[in-house]
PDB file of C-alpha atoms and ligand atoms in Angstrom:
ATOM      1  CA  UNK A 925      22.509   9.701 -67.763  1.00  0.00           C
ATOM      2  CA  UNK A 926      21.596  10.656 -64.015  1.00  0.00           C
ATOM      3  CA  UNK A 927      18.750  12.333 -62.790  1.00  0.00           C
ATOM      4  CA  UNK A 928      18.409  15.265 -60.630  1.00  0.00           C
ATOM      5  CA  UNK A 929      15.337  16.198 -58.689  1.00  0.00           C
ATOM      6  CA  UNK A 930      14.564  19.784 -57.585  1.00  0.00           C
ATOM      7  CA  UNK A 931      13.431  20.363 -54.290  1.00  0.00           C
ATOM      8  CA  UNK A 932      11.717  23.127 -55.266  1.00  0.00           C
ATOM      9  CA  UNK A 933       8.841  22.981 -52.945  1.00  0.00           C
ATOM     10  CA  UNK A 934       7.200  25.670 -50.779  1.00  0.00           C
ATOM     11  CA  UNK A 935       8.559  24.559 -47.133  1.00  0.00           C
ATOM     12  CA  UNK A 936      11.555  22.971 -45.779  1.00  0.00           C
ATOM     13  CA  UNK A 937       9.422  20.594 -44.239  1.00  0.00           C
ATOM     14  CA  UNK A 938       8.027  19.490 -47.625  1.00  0.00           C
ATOM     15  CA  UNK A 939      10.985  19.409 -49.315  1.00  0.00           C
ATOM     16  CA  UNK A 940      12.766  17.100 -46.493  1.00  0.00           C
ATOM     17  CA  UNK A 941       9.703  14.712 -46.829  1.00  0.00           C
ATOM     18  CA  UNK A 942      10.282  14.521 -50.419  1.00  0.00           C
ATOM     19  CA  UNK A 943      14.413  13.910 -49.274  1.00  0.00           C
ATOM     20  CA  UNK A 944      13.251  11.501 -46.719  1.00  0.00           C
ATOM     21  CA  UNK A 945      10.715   9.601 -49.606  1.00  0.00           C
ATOM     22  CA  UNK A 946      13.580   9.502 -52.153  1.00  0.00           C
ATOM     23  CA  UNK A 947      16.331   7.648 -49.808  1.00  0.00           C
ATOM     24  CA  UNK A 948      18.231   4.767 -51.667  1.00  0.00           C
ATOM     25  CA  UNK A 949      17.859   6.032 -55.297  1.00  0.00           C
ATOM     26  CA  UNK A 950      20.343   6.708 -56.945  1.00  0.00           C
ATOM     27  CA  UNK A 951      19.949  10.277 -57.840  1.00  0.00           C
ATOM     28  CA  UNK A 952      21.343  13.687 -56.936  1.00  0.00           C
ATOM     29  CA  UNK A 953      18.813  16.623 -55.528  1.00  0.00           C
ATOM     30  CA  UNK A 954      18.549  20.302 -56.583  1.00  0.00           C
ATOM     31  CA  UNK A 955      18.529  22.903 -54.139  1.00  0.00           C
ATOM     32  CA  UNK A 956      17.439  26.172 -55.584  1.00  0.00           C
ATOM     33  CA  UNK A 957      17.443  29.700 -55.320  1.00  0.00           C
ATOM     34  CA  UNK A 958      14.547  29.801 -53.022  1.00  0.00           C
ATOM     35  CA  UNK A 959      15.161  26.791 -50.492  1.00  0.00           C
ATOM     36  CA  UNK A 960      18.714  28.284 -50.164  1.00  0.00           C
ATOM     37  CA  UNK A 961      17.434  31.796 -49.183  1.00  0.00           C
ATOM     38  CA  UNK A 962      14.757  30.579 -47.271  1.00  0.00           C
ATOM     39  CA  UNK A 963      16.878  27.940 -45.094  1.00  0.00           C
ATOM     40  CA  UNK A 964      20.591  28.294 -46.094  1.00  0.00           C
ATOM     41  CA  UNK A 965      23.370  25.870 -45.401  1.00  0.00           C
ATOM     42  CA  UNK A 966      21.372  24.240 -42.681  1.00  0.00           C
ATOM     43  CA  UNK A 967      19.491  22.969 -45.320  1.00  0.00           C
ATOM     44  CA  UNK A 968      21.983  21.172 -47.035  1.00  0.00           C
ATOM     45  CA  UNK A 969      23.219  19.910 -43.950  1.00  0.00           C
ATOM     46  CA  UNK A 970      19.848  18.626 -43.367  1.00  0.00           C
ATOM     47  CA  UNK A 971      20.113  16.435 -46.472  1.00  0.00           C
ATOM     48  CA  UNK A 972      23.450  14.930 -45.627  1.00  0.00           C
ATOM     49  CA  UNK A 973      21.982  13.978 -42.336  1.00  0.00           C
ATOM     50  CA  UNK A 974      19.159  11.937 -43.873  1.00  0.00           C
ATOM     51  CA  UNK A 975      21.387  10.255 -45.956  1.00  0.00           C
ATOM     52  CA  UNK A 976      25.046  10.900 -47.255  1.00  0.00           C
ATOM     53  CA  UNK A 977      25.005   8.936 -50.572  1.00  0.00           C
ATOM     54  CA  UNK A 978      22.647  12.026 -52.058  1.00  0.00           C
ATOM     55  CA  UNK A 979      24.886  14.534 -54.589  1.00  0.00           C
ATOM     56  CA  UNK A 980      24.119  17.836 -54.019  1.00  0.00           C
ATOM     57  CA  UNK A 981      23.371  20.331 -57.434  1.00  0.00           C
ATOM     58  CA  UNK A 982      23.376  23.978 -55.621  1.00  0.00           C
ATOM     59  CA  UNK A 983      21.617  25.860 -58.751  1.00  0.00           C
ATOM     60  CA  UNK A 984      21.839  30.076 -57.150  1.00  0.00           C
ATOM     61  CA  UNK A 985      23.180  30.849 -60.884  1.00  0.00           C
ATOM     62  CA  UNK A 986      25.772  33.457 -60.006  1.00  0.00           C
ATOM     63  CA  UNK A 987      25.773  36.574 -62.018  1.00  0.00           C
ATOM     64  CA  UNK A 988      28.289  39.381 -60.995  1.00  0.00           C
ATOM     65  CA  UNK A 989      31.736  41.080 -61.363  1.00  0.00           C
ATOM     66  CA  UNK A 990      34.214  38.620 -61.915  1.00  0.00           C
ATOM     67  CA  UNK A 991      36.109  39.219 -58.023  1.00  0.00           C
ATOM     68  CA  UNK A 992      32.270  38.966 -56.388  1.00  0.00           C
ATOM     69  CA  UNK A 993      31.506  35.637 -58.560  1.00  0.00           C
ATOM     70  CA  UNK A 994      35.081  34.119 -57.540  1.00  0.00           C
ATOM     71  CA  UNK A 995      35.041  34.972 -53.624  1.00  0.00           C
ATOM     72  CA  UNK A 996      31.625  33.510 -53.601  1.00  0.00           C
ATOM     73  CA  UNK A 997      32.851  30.498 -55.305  1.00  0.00           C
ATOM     74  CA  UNK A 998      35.197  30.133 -52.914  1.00  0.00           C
ATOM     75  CA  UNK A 999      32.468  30.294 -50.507  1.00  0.00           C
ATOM     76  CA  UNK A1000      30.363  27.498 -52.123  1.00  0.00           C
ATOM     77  CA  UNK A1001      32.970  25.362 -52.800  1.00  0.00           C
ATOM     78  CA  UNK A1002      33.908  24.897 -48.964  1.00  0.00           C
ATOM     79  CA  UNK A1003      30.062  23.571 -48.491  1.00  0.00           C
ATOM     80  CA  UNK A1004      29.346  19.695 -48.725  1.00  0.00           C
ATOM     81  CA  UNK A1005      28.005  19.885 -52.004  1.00  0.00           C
ATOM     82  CA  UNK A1006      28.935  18.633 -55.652  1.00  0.00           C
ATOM     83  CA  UNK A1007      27.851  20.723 -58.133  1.00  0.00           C
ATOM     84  CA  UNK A1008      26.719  24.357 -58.814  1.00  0.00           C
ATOM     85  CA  UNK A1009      26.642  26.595 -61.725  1.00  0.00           C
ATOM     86  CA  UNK A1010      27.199  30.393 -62.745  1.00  0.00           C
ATOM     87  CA  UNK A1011      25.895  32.079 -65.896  1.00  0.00           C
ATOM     88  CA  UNK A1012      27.712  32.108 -69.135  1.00  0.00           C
ATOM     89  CA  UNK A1013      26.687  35.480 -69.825  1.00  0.00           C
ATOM     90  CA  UNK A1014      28.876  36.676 -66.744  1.00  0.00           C
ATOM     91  CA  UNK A1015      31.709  36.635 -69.218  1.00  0.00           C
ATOM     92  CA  UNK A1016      34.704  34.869 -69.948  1.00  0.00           C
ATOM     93  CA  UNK A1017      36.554  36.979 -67.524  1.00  0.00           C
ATOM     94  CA  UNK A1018      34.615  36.273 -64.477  1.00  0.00           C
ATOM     95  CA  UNK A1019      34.305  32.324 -65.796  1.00  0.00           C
ATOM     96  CA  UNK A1020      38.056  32.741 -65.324  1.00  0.00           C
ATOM     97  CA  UNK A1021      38.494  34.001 -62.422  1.00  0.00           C
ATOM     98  CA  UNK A1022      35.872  31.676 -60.648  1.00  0.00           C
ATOM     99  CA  UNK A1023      38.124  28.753 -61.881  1.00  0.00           C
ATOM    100  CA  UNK A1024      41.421  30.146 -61.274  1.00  0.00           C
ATOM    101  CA  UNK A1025      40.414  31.319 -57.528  1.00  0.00           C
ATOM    102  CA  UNK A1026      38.903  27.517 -56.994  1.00  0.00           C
ATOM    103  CA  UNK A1027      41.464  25.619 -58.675  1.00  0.00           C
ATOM    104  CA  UNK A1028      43.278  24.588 -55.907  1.00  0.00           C
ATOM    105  CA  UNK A1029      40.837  24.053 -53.384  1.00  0.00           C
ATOM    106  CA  UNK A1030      40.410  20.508 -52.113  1.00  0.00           C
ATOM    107  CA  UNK A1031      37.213  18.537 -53.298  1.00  0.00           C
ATOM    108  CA  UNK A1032      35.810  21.357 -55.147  1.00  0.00           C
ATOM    109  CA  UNK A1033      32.513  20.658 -56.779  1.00  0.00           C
ATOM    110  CA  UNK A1034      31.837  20.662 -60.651  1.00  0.00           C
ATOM    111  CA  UNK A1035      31.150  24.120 -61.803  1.00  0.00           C
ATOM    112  CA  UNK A1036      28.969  24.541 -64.991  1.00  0.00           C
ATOM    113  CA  UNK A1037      27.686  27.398 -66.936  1.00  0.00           C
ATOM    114  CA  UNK A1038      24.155  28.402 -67.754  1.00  0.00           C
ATOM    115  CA  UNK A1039      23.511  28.677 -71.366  1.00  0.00           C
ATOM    116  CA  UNK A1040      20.136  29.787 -72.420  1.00  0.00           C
ATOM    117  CA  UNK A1041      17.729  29.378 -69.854  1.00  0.00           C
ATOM    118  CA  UNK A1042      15.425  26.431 -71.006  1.00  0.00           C
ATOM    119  CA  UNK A1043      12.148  28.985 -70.368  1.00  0.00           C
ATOM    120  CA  UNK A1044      12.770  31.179 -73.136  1.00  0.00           C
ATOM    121  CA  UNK A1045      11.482  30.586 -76.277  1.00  0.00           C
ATOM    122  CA  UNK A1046      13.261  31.917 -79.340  1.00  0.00           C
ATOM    123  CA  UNK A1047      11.261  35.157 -79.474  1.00  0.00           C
ATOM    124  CA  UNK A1048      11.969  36.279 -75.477  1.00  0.00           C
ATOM    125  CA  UNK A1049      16.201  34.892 -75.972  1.00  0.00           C
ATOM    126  CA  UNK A1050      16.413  37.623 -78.849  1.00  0.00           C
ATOM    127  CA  UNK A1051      14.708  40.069 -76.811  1.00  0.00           C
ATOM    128  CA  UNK A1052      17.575  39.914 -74.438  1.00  0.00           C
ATOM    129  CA  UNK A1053      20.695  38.184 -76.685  1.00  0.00           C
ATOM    130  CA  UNK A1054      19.771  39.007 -79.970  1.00  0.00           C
ATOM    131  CA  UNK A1055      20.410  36.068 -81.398  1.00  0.00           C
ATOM    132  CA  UNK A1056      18.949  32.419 -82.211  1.00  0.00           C
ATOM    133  CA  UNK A1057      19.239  29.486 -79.050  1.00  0.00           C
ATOM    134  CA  UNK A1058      21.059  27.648 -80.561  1.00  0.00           C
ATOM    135  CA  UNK A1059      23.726  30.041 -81.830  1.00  0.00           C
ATOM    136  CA  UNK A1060      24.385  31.859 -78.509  1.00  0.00           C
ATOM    137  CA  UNK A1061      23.665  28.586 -76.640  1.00  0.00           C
ATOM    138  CA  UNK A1062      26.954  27.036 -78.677  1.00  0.00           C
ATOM    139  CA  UNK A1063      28.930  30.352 -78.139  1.00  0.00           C
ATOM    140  CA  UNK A1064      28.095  30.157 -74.434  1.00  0.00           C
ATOM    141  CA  UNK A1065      29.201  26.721 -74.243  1.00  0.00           C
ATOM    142  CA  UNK A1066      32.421  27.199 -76.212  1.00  0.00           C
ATOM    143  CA  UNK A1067      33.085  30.223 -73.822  1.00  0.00           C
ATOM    144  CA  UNK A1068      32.564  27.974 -70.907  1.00  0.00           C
ATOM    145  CA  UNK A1069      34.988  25.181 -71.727  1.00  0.00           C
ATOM    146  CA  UNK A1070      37.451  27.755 -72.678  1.00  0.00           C
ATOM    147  CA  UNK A1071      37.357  29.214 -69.148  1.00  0.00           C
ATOM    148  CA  UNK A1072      38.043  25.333 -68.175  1.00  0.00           C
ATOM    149  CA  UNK A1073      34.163  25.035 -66.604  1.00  0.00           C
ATOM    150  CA  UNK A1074      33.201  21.123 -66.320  1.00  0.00           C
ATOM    151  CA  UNK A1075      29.927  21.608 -68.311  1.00  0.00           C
ATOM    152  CA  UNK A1076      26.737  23.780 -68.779  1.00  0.00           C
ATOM    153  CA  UNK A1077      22.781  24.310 -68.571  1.00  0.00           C
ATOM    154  CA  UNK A1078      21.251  23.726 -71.733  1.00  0.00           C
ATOM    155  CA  UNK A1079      17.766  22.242 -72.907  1.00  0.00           C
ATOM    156  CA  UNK A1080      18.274  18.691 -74.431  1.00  0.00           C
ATOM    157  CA  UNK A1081      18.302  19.899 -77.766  1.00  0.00           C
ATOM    158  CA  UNK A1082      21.395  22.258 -77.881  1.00  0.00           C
ATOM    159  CA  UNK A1083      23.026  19.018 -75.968  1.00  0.00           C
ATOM    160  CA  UNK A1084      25.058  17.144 -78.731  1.00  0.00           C
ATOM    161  CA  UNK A1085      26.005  20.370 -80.635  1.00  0.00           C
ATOM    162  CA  UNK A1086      27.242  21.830 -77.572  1.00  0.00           C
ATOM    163  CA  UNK A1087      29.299  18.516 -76.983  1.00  0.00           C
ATOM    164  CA  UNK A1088      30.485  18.546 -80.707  1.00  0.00           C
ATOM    165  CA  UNK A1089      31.608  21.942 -80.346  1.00  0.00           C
ATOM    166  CA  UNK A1090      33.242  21.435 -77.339  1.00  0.00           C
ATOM    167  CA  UNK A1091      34.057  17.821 -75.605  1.00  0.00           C
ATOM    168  CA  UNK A1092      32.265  14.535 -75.250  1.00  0.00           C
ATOM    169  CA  UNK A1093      33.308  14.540 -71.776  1.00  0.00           C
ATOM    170  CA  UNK A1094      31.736  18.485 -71.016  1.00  0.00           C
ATOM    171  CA  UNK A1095      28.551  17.801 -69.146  1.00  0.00           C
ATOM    172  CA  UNK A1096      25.078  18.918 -70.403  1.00  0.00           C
ATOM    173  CA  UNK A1097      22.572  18.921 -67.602  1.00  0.00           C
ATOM    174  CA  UNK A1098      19.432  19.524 -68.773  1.00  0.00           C
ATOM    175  CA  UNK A1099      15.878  20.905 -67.122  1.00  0.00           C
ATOM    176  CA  UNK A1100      12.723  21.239 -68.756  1.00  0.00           C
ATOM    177  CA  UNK A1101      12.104  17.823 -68.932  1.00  0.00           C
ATOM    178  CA  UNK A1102       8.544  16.267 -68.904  1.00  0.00           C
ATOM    179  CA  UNK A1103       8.833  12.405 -68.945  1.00  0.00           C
ATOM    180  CA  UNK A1104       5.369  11.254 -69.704  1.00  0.00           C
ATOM    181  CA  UNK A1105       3.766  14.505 -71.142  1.00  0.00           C
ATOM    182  CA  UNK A1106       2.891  16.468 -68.282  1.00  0.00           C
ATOM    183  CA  UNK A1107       1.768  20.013 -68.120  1.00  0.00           C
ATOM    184  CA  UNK A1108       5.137  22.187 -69.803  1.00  0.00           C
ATOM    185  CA  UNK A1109       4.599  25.458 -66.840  1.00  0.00           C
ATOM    186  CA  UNK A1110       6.518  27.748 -67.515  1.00  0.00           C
ATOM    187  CA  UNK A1111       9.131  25.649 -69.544  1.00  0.00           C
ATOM    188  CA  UNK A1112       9.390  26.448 -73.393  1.00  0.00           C
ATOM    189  CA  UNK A1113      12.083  23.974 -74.915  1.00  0.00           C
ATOM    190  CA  UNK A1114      10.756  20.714 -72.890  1.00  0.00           C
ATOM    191  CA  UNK A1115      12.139  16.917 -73.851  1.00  0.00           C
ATOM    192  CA  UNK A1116      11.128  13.452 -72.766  1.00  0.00           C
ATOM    193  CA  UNK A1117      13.984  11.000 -71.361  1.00  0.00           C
ATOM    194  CA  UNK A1118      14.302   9.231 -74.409  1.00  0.00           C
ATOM    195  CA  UNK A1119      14.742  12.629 -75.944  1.00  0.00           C
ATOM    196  CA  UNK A1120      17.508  13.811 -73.387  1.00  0.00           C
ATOM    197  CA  UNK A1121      19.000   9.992 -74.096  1.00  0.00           C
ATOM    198  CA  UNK A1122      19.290  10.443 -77.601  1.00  0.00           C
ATOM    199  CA  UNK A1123      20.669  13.917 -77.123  1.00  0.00           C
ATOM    200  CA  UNK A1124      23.479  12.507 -75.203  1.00  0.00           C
ATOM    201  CA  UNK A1125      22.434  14.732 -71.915  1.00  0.00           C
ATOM    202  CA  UNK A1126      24.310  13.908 -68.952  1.00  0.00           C
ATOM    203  CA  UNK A1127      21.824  14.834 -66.127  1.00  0.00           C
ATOM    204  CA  UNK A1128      18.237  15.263 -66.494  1.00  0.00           C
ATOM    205  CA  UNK A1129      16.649  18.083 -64.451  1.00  0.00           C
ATOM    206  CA  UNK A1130      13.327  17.175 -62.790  1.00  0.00           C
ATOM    207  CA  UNK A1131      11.258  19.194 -60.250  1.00  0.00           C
ATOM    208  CA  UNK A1132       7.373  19.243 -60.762  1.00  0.00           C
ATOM    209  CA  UNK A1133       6.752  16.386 -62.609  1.00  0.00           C
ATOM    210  CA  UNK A1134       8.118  14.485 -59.658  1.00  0.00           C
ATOM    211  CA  UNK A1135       6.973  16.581 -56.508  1.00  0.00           C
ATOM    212  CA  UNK A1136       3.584  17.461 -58.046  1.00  0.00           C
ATOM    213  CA  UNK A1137       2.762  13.456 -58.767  1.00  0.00           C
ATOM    214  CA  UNK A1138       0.814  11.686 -56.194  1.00  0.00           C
ATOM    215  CA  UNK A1139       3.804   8.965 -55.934  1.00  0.00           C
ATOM    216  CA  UNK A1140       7.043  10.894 -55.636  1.00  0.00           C
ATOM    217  CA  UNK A1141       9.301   8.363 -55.182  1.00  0.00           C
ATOM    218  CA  UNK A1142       7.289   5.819 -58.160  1.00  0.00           C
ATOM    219  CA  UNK A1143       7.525   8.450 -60.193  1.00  0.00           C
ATOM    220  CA  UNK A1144      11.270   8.863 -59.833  1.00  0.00           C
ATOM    221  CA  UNK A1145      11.640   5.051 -60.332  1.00  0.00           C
ATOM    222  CA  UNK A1146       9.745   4.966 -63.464  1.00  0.00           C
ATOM    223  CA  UNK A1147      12.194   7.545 -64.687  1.00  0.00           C
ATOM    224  CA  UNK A1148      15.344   5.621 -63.677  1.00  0.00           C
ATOM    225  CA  UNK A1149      13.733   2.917 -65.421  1.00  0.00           C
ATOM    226  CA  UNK A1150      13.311   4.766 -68.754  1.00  0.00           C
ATOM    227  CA  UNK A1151      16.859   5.567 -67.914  1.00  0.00           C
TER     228      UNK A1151
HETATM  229  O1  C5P B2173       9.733  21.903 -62.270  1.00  0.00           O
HETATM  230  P1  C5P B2173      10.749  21.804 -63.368  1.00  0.00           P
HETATM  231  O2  C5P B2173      11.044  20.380 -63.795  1.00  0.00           O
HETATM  232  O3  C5P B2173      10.435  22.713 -64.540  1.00  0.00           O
HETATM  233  O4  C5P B2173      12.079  22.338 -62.659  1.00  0.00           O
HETATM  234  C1  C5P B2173      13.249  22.666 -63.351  1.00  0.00           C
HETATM  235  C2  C5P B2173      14.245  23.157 -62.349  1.00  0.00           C
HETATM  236  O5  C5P B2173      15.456  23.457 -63.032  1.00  0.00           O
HETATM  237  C3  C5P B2173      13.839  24.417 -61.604  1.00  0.00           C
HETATM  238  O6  C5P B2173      14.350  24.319 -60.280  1.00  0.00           O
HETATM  239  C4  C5P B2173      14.545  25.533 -62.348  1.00  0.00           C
HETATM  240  O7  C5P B2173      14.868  26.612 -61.497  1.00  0.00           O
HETATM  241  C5  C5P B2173      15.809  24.813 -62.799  1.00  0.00           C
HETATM  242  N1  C5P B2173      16.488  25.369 -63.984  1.00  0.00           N
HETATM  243  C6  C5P B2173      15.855  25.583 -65.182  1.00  0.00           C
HETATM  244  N2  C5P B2173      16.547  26.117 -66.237  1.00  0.00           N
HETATM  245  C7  C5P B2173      17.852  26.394 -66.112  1.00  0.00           C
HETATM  246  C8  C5P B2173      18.516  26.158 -64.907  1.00  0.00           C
HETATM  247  C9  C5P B2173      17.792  25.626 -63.848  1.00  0.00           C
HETATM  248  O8  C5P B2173      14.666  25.281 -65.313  1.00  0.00           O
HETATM  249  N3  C5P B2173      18.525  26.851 -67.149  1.00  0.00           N
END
């Protein structure tokens, strides 16, 4: 299993400390929605500079009409990054179309597939899919491989299912992990590394149980320890 830590903090400057702190572990970084918008492809840039080895999760969860989700692919995979994901719910036809249009581009990153966001608990996910996590979260999945996506977005626990019902080899990266109990925010369907071990996760997701510790970069060693 590898671990991924958000850089979800409220500056660039912070979150290039926290780069800067976490230099020599071997880990890959999150950039999200909001360090992208606030200092775009610079930013990424700005974490290769500090130090190549780090592999690069863009997380902007694309959600659009299949030609706008595949010419922004396109887009994304010509940046120095490794990973970055789209939303299942976009449909199998735009899922498609995004890996038809990026098919033959050189190096292009692992795409993956958001299932069921891992803040929704079962009663807000019906509100909006009208069905059970786990259900939908399977269907999502199954939809994703289908389109030929290299894995998806899922809590720990839909993990092995979605693997069953799909490959061993499709990747489950999973946030809403809290490695030694710490406060769940805004996260409903949270797991503890042994938790996302025994699930057979392929990447942990962590953001504010790192950057909110007073030791950042102990932190993340403890948790490549437990890994
Ligand atoms: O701080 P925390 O560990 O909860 O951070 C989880 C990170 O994973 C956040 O950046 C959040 O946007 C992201 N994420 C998520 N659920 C998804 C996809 C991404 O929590 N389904």
């Amino acid at each position: 299993m590898k671990l991924c830590v958000a850089l979800d903090l409220p500056t660039r400057k912070q979150n290039l400390k926290l780069v800067q702190s976490l230099c020599g572990l071997d880990i890959w970084l999150k950039v999200g929605l909001r360090g992208f918008v606030r200092d775009g492809n610079e930013f990424i840039n700005d974490i290769k500079n500090i130090d190549q080895k780090f592999k690069i999760f863009l997380d902007l969860k694309l959600y659009d009409i299949p030609n706008t989700m595949a010419s922004t692919a396109i887009e994304l995979c010509r940046l120095p990054i490794d990973m970055f994901n789209i939303h299942a719910s976009s449909g199998s036809e735009a899922m498609s179309e995004v890996m038809r249009q990026t098919s033959g581009m050189a190096n292009r990153p692992k795409i993956i597939a958001v299932t069921a966001l891992t803040s929704f608990d079962e009663t807000g996910f019906k509100q909006i899919y009208n069905d059970s996590i786990t259900i939908k979260a399977n269907e999502f999945a199954i939809l994703s491989h289908k389109a030929g996506l290299d894995g998806v977005v899922c809590s720990a626990y839909e993990s092995i299912d979605i693997k069953r019902h799909t490959d061993q080899n499709f990747l489950t990266v999973s946030p809403g992990i809290r490695p030694f109990g710490e406060s769940t925010h805004d996260q409903k369907r949270v797991a503890d590394i042994s938790k996302a071990k025994e699930c057979l996760v392929d990447m942990a997701v962590v953001g504010r149980p790192i950057y909110e510790s007073q030791n950042p970069k102990e932190t993340t060693k403890k948790i490549l320890g437990q890994i």
